[in-house]
Short mmCIF file of C-alpha atoms in Angstrom, two decimals:
data_model
loop_
_atom_site.label_atom_id
_atom_site.label_comp_id
_atom_site.label_asym_id
_atom_site.label_seq_id
_atom_site.Cartn_x
_atom_site.Cartn_y
_atom_site.Cartn_z
CA MET T 203 20.72 -27.79 12.43
CA THR T 204 20.00 -24.55 14.28
CA SER T 205 16.79 -23.11 13.23
CA LEU T 206 16.32 -19.46 12.16
CA LYS T 207 14.46 -18.70 15.48
CA HIS T 208 17.33 -19.82 17.44
CA LEU T 209 19.74 -17.77 15.37
CA VAL T 210 17.72 -14.73 16.03
CA ILE T 211 17.21 -15.36 19.79
CA GLU T 212 20.85 -15.91 20.12
CA ILE T 213 21.70 -12.58 18.51
CA LEU T 214 19.32 -10.59 20.38
CA GLN T 215 20.16 -12.27 23.82
CA ALA T 216 23.86 -11.38 23.16
CA ARG T 217 22.79 -7.80 23.52
CA ASP T 218 20.90 -8.55 26.66
CA LEU T 219 17.54 -8.19 25.16
CA HIS T 220 14.53 -9.95 26.76
CA VAL T 221 12.95 -12.16 23.99
CA VAL T 222 9.34 -13.43 24.15
CA GLU T 223 7.15 -15.29 21.58
CA ARG T 224 3.66 -14.24 21.07
CA ASP T 225 0.90 -15.16 18.43
CA GLY T 226 3.58 -16.61 16.15
CA TYR T 227 5.87 -13.50 16.23
CA LEU T 228 8.92 -12.86 18.39
CA PHE T 229 9.31 -9.67 20.39
CA ALA T 230 12.69 -8.17 21.44
CA ARG T 231 12.28 -5.99 24.65
CA LYS T 232 14.63 -3.43 26.25
CA GLY T 233 13.00 -1.09 28.79
CA ASP T 234 9.61 0.24 27.32
CA ARG T 235 10.77 -0.46 23.73
CA GLU T 236 9.45 -3.52 21.90
CA VAL T 237 10.40 -4.67 18.30
CA PRO T 238 8.34 -7.43 16.52
CA PHE T 239 9.98 -9.89 14.35
CA LEU T 240 8.65 -12.03 11.62
CA LEU T 241 10.71 -15.14 10.89
CA LEU T 242 10.30 -15.86 7.27
CA THR T 243 11.09 -19.48 6.45
CA SER T 244 9.75 -19.65 2.97
CA LEU T 245 8.60 -16.95 0.30
CA ASP T 246 5.28 -16.38 1.75
CA TRP T 247 3.84 -13.08 0.88
CA ALA T 248 0.67 -13.69 2.81
CA LYS T 249 2.73 -13.83 6.04
CA VAL T 250 4.56 -10.74 5.07
CA ASP T 251 1.28 -8.75 4.38
CA ASP T 252 -0.34 -10.00 7.53
CA PHE T 253 2.88 -8.88 9.69
CA LEU T 254 2.93 -5.50 8.11
CA ALA T 255 -0.78 -4.82 8.42
CA ARG T 256 -0.81 -5.99 12.12
CA PHE T 257 1.97 -3.81 13.09
CA SER T 258 1.30 -1.04 10.81
CA GLY T 259 0.22 1.33 13.54
CA LEU T 260 3.26 0.52 15.84
CA ALA T 261 5.59 3.39 16.30
CA GLY T 262 9.21 2.21 15.92
CA LYS T 263 10.90 -0.52 13.87
CA LYS T 264 9.83 -3.83 12.61
CA VAL T 265 12.13 -6.81 11.31
CA ILE T 266 11.76 -9.56 8.80
CA ALA T 267 14.26 -12.26 9.47
CA THR T 268 14.82 -14.70 6.54
CA LEU T 269 17.10 -16.93 4.95
CA VAL T 270 15.34 -16.69 1.85
CA LYS T 271 16.34 -14.27 -0.98
CA LEU T 272 13.49 -11.71 -1.33
CA PRO T 273 12.83 -10.17 -4.72
CA PRO T 274 14.59 -6.70 -4.95
CA ALA T 275 11.09 -4.95 -5.93
CA SER T 276 9.51 -6.25 -2.82
CA LEU T 277 12.64 -5.06 -0.74
CA ALA T 278 12.24 -1.49 -2.36
CA ALA T 279 8.64 -1.26 -1.67
CA LEU T 280 8.92 -1.81 2.24
CA ASP T 281 8.36 0.98 4.52
CA ARG T 282 11.44 2.55 6.15
CA SER T 283 10.38 1.34 9.65
CA VAL T 284 10.81 -2.28 8.40
CA THR T 285 14.33 -3.83 8.52
CA VAL T 286 15.27 -7.02 6.74
CA TRP T 287 17.63 -9.12 8.36
CA ASP T 288 18.93 -11.51 5.42
CA GLN T 289 21.26 -14.30 5.31
CA ASP T 290 24.23 -12.16 4.79
CA ALA T 291 23.17 -9.89 7.79
CA LEU T 292 22.45 -12.90 9.86
CA GLU T 293 25.78 -14.64 9.38
CA HIS T 294 27.59 -11.20 9.89
CA GLU T 295 25.92 -10.55 13.14
CA LEU T 296 26.16 -14.04 14.40
CA GLY T 297 29.92 -14.17 13.89
CA ARG T 298 30.30 -10.80 15.46
CA THR T 299 28.57 -11.60 18.52
CA ARG T 300 30.38 -14.90 18.97
CA ILE T 301 33.83 -13.11 18.51
CA GLU T 302 32.62 -10.38 21.05
CA GLY T 303 31.98 -13.10 23.45
CA VAL T 304 35.61 -14.13 23.11
CA MET T 305 37.18 -10.77 22.98
CA GLY T 306 34.90 -9.01 25.38
CA LYS T 307 34.61 -5.90 23.20
CA ARG T 308 31.33 -4.65 21.57
CA GLU T 309 30.69 -2.96 18.55
CA ASN T 310 27.67 -1.38 16.94
CA GLY T 311 25.43 -3.91 15.08
CA LEU T 312 22.03 -4.78 13.91
CA VAL T 313 20.29 -4.87 17.44
CA ASP T 314 21.92 -1.60 18.35
CA GLU T 315 20.10 -0.12 15.31
CA LEU T 316 16.74 -1.46 16.45
CA MET T 317 17.16 0.20 19.67
CA ALA T 318 18.34 3.62 18.40
CA ASP T 319 15.99 6.49 17.75
CA ASP T 320 17.29 7.84 14.69
CA PHE T 321 20.06 5.17 13.59
CA PRO T 322 20.13 4.70 9.69
CA ARG T 323 18.79 1.43 8.42
CA MET T 324 21.45 -1.32 8.23
CA VAL T 325 21.40 -3.97 5.59
CA SER T 326 23.97 -6.12 3.96
CA PRO T 327 26.11 -4.99 0.90
CA ALA T 328 24.28 -7.65 -1.21
CA LEU T 329 20.84 -6.55 -0.13
CA LEU T 330 21.98 -2.95 -0.90
CA GLU T 331 23.01 -3.90 -4.20
CA ASP T 332 19.71 -5.60 -4.85
CA ILE T 333 17.65 -2.69 -3.79
CA ARG T 334 19.40 -0.61 -6.54
CA ALA T 335 17.51 -2.70 -9.08
CA PRO T 336 14.53 -1.40 -10.90
CA ALA T 337 11.26 -1.70 -8.75
CA VAL T 338 8.11 -3.22 -10.12
CA GLY T 339 5.96 -1.39 -7.48
CA GLU T 340 2.38 -2.15 -7.32
CA ARG T 341 0.71 -4.59 -4.93
CA ILE T 342 -1.65 -6.71 -7.15
CA VAL T 343 -4.25 -8.81 -5.97
CA ARG T 344 -3.24 -12.47 -7.10
CA PRO T 345 -5.49 -13.64 -9.86
CA VAL T 346 -7.52 -17.00 -9.67
CA VAL T 347 -8.95 -16.60 -12.89
CA GLY T 348 -6.66 -16.89 -15.82
CA LEU T 349 -7.39 -16.07 -19.53
CA ASP T 350 -8.41 -19.62 -20.47
CA ASP T 351 -10.85 -19.52 -17.44
CA VAL T 352 -12.47 -16.41 -18.52
CA LYS T 353 -12.72 -17.42 -22.30
CA GLU T 354 -14.57 -20.59 -21.09
CA LEU T 355 -16.78 -18.60 -18.76
CA SER T 356 -17.59 -15.96 -21.51
CA ARG T 357 -18.17 -18.56 -24.20
CA GLN T 358 -21.17 -19.79 -22.23
CA THR T 359 -22.66 -16.53 -21.59
CA VAL T 360 -21.79 -13.54 -23.87
CA ALA T 361 -19.84 -15.49 -26.45
CA GLY T 362 -16.81 -13.45 -25.54
CA PHE T 363 -14.28 -12.79 -28.51
CA ALA T 364 -11.93 -10.03 -26.91
CA HIS T 365 -10.60 -10.37 -23.50
CA ARG T 366 -8.55 -7.85 -21.61
CA LEU T 367 -7.01 -7.66 -17.98
CA GLU T 368 -7.25 -4.31 -16.28
CA LEU T 369 -5.56 -3.56 -13.04
CA VAL T 370 -8.04 -1.30 -11.01
CA PRO T 371 -6.45 0.82 -8.20
CA HIS T 372 -8.12 0.59 -4.73
CA PHE T 373 -7.33 2.69 -1.63
CA VAL T 374 -7.22 0.57 1.14
CA TYR T 375 -7.60 1.85 4.70
CA GLY T 376 -7.96 0.37 8.31
CA TYR T 377 -10.41 1.88 10.44
CA VAL T 378 -11.68 2.58 14.02
CA CYS T 379 -15.28 3.73 14.14
CA PRO T 380 -16.58 4.67 17.83
CA LEU T 381 -20.33 4.41 18.25
CA TYR T 382 -22.41 6.68 20.26
CA MET T 383 -25.96 6.88 21.74
CA ASP T 384 -27.41 9.64 23.46
CA GLY T 385 -24.02 11.31 23.60
CA GLU T 386 -22.33 8.34 25.12
CA LYS T 387 -19.88 5.85 23.51
CA VAL T 388 -21.61 2.44 23.54
CA GLY T 389 -18.96 0.67 21.31
CA VAL T 390 -16.49 0.57 18.49
CA GLU T 391 -16.32 -1.05 15.14
CA LYS T 392 -13.03 -1.93 13.63
CA GLY T 393 -11.96 -3.39 10.29
CA ALA T 394 -10.63 -2.42 6.76
CA LEU T 395 -12.22 -1.10 3.76
CA SER T 396 -11.38 -0.17 0.05
CA ILE T 397 -12.52 2.50 -2.21
CA ASN T 398 -12.60 1.70 -6.07
CA SER T 399 -10.78 4.85 -7.43
CA LEU T 400 -12.74 4.78 -10.68
CA THR T 401 -16.45 3.87 -9.52
CA HIS T 402 -15.84 5.33 -5.99
CA ARG T 403 -17.71 2.28 -4.42
CA VAL T 404 -16.72 1.33 -1.01
CA GLU T 405 -16.41 -2.19 0.01
CA SER T 406 -15.06 -4.34 3.00
CA TRP T 407 -11.45 -5.35 2.68
CA ASN T 408 -10.05 -8.79 3.83
CA ASP T 409 -6.74 -8.24 5.46
CA ARG T 410 -5.60 -11.68 4.28
CA THR T 411 -6.11 -11.00 0.72
CA GLU T 412 -2.83 -12.55 -1.01
CA VAL T 413 -0.97 -10.02 -3.40
CA ILE T 414 1.67 -10.29 -5.86
CA TYR T 415 4.35 -7.64 -6.99
CA ALA T 416 4.42 -8.38 -10.73
CA LEU T 417 2.09 -9.86 -13.24
CA GLU T 418 3.14 -11.93 -16.27
CA MET T 419 -0.21 -11.74 -18.06
CA ALA T 420 -0.69 -8.76 -20.57
CA HIS T 421 -2.61 -6.09 -18.78
CA ARG T 422 -3.26 -2.41 -18.60
CA THR T 423 -2.93 -0.51 -15.28
CA LEU T 424 -5.69 2.27 -14.69
CA GLU T 425 -4.96 5.49 -13.01
CA PRO T 426 -7.26 6.57 -10.10
CA SER T 427 -9.83 9.27 -10.87
CA ILE T 428 -9.84 10.58 -7.34
CA GLY T 429 -7.14 11.55 -4.80
CA MET T 430 -6.60 10.31 -1.13
CA ASP T 431 -8.60 13.08 0.35
CA ASP T 432 -11.69 12.38 -1.69
CA ALA T 433 -11.17 8.53 -0.76
CA LYS T 434 -10.91 9.34 2.93
CA ARG T 435 -13.96 11.41 2.75
CA LEU T 436 -16.00 8.63 0.73
CA ALA T 437 -14.72 6.06 3.56
CA ARG T 438 -16.06 8.16 6.34
CA LYS T 439 -19.43 8.74 4.93
CA GLU T 440 -19.74 5.11 4.16
CA LEU T 441 -18.81 4.02 7.81
CA VAL T 442 -21.37 6.59 9.14
CA LYS T 443 -23.93 5.17 6.76
CA VAL T 444 -23.37 1.42 7.51
CA ASN T 445 -22.90 1.77 11.32
CA SER T 446 -26.06 3.99 11.93
CA TYR T 447 -29.24 2.27 13.17
CA GLU T 448 -32.12 2.62 15.56
CA LYS T 449 -32.00 0.56 18.78
CA GLU T 450 -34.97 -0.71 20.69
CA LEU T 451 -34.65 -0.30 24.59
CA ILE T 452 -37.24 -2.01 26.55
CA ARG T 453 -38.09 -1.11 30.17
CA GLU T 454 -40.96 -1.82 32.67
CA GLU T 455 -42.52 1.27 34.42
CA ASN T 456 -45.70 0.59 36.57
CA ASN T 457 -46.42 -2.68 35.02
CA VAL T 458 -46.31 -1.20 31.54
CA THR T 459 -43.79 -2.23 28.93
CA ILE T 460 -42.05 0.86 27.32
CA ILE T 461 -40.17 0.42 24.11
CA GLU T 462 -38.02 3.36 23.21
CA LYS T 463 -36.07 3.88 20.04
CA ARG T 464 -32.74 5.45 20.29
CA ARG T 465 -30.23 6.02 17.41
CA VAL T 466 -26.74 4.60 17.39
CA ALA T 467 -24.24 6.18 15.07
CA PRO T 468 -20.67 7.28 14.74
CA ARG T 469 -19.31 10.79 14.80
CA GLU T 470 -17.52 11.35 11.49
CA GLU T 471 -14.99 13.43 12.91
CA GLU T 472 -13.92 10.68 15.31
CA ILE T 473 -13.48 8.15 12.84
CA VAL T 474 -9.67 7.05 12.52
CA LEU T 475 -8.39 6.04 9.20
CA GLU T 476 -4.95 4.18 8.73
CA ASP T 477 -3.72 4.45 5.35
CA ARG T 478 -2.68 1.00 3.96
CA GLY T 479 -1.82 2.39 0.57
CA VAL T 480 -3.10 1.47 -2.91
CA PHE T 481 -3.77 -2.06 -3.88
CA TYR T 482 -4.65 -3.09 -7.67
CA ILE T 483 -7.50 -5.65 -8.18
CA PRO T 484 -7.35 -7.42 -11.76
CA ILE T 485 -10.61 -7.14 -13.62
CA TRP T 486 -11.29 -9.09 -16.83
CA CYS T 487 -13.19 -7.02 -19.23
CA VAL T 488 -15.05 -9.23 -21.87
CA GLU T 489 -16.55 -8.27 -25.13
CA GLY T 490 -18.91 -10.67 -26.78
CA VAL T 491 -21.30 -11.48 -29.55
CA HIS T 492 -24.29 -11.15 -27.07
CA GLY T 493 -23.07 -8.45 -24.71
CA ILE T 494 -20.23 -7.61 -22.35
CA MET T 495 -19.26 -8.86 -18.84
CA MET T 496 -16.62 -7.86 -16.15
CA VAL T 497 -15.15 -10.65 -13.80
CA ASN T 498 -13.08 -10.14 -10.80
CA ALA T 499 -9.99 -12.17 -11.58
CA GLY T 500 -9.02 -11.97 -7.74
CA THR T 501 -12.16 -13.80 -6.72
CA GLY T 502 -13.82 -15.34 -9.80
CA LYS T 503 -17.05 -13.30 -9.16
CA VAL T 504 -18.99 -11.79 -12.13
CA LEU T 505 -19.28 -8.25 -11.47
CA SER T 506 -21.70 -7.49 -14.29
CA GLU T 507 -23.23 -8.83 -17.35
CA ASP T 508 -24.96 -6.58 -19.91
CA TYR T 509 -26.59 -8.26 -23.06
CA TYR T 510 -27.31 -6.49 -26.13
CA ARG T 511 -30.79 -5.91 -27.11
CA ILE T 512 -31.69 -7.46 -30.50
#
């Protein structure tokens, strides 16, 4: 049986593209243009999110090739720079390239779209029909704590009797934060962070966080209390705060050890933020006989416990 990888490589090489494999991805090259491919052999959204996060800053097109049927809501949520080669598209393209090999006549296809500057996105008729379906929309951190779990947890603490699940929106940004000492660049910090749009708290963000696109449990989706501009301002201020410190420089001079303290800090205006969108973190809010508690359903961490004073 021919693998998905071999199918994609055959299609690309039929258009005289150079194909290389690196870090688990395929790359199609032509001239100075390179297009990354994710070969999705199972419905693994962690791999999709890793792929999108890794190449989010790449100018140009990105491709997800798969023989697995993807949910319509997930397809509709993809950025326009992402093209999906589904089973229908792959079968059509493979057949077309093989016929071209016999007939010697070429027509525009999937590969030509990738290498064009402004070619419209091409998908199969079946995929277009799916995309017209209503979208679910949100990216929700996958819960690991269900209703039964939180009932048992709260029974042992606040004696919970009311449990509700709320989706709290977080703005997520990748960042590049140059560090300076005495006017010279001495390093750079890179990573990702999230801003709670209700509490305005800034925390680090794990790029491998698993997300889903629909939630079967009863829940309420909360609205942000701040906009993107405020979120970016909070992110920059937090990055300046956590990356500013005093560094000791030790040197010898005339048999005397001299210790000098120099300040290392970012320049707020040079911090680069990459918008990765809004993610919803599920939070269990519990009312109990003895107090209230909040639990992060995505991690199982107890965020707060407030006991009533009797």
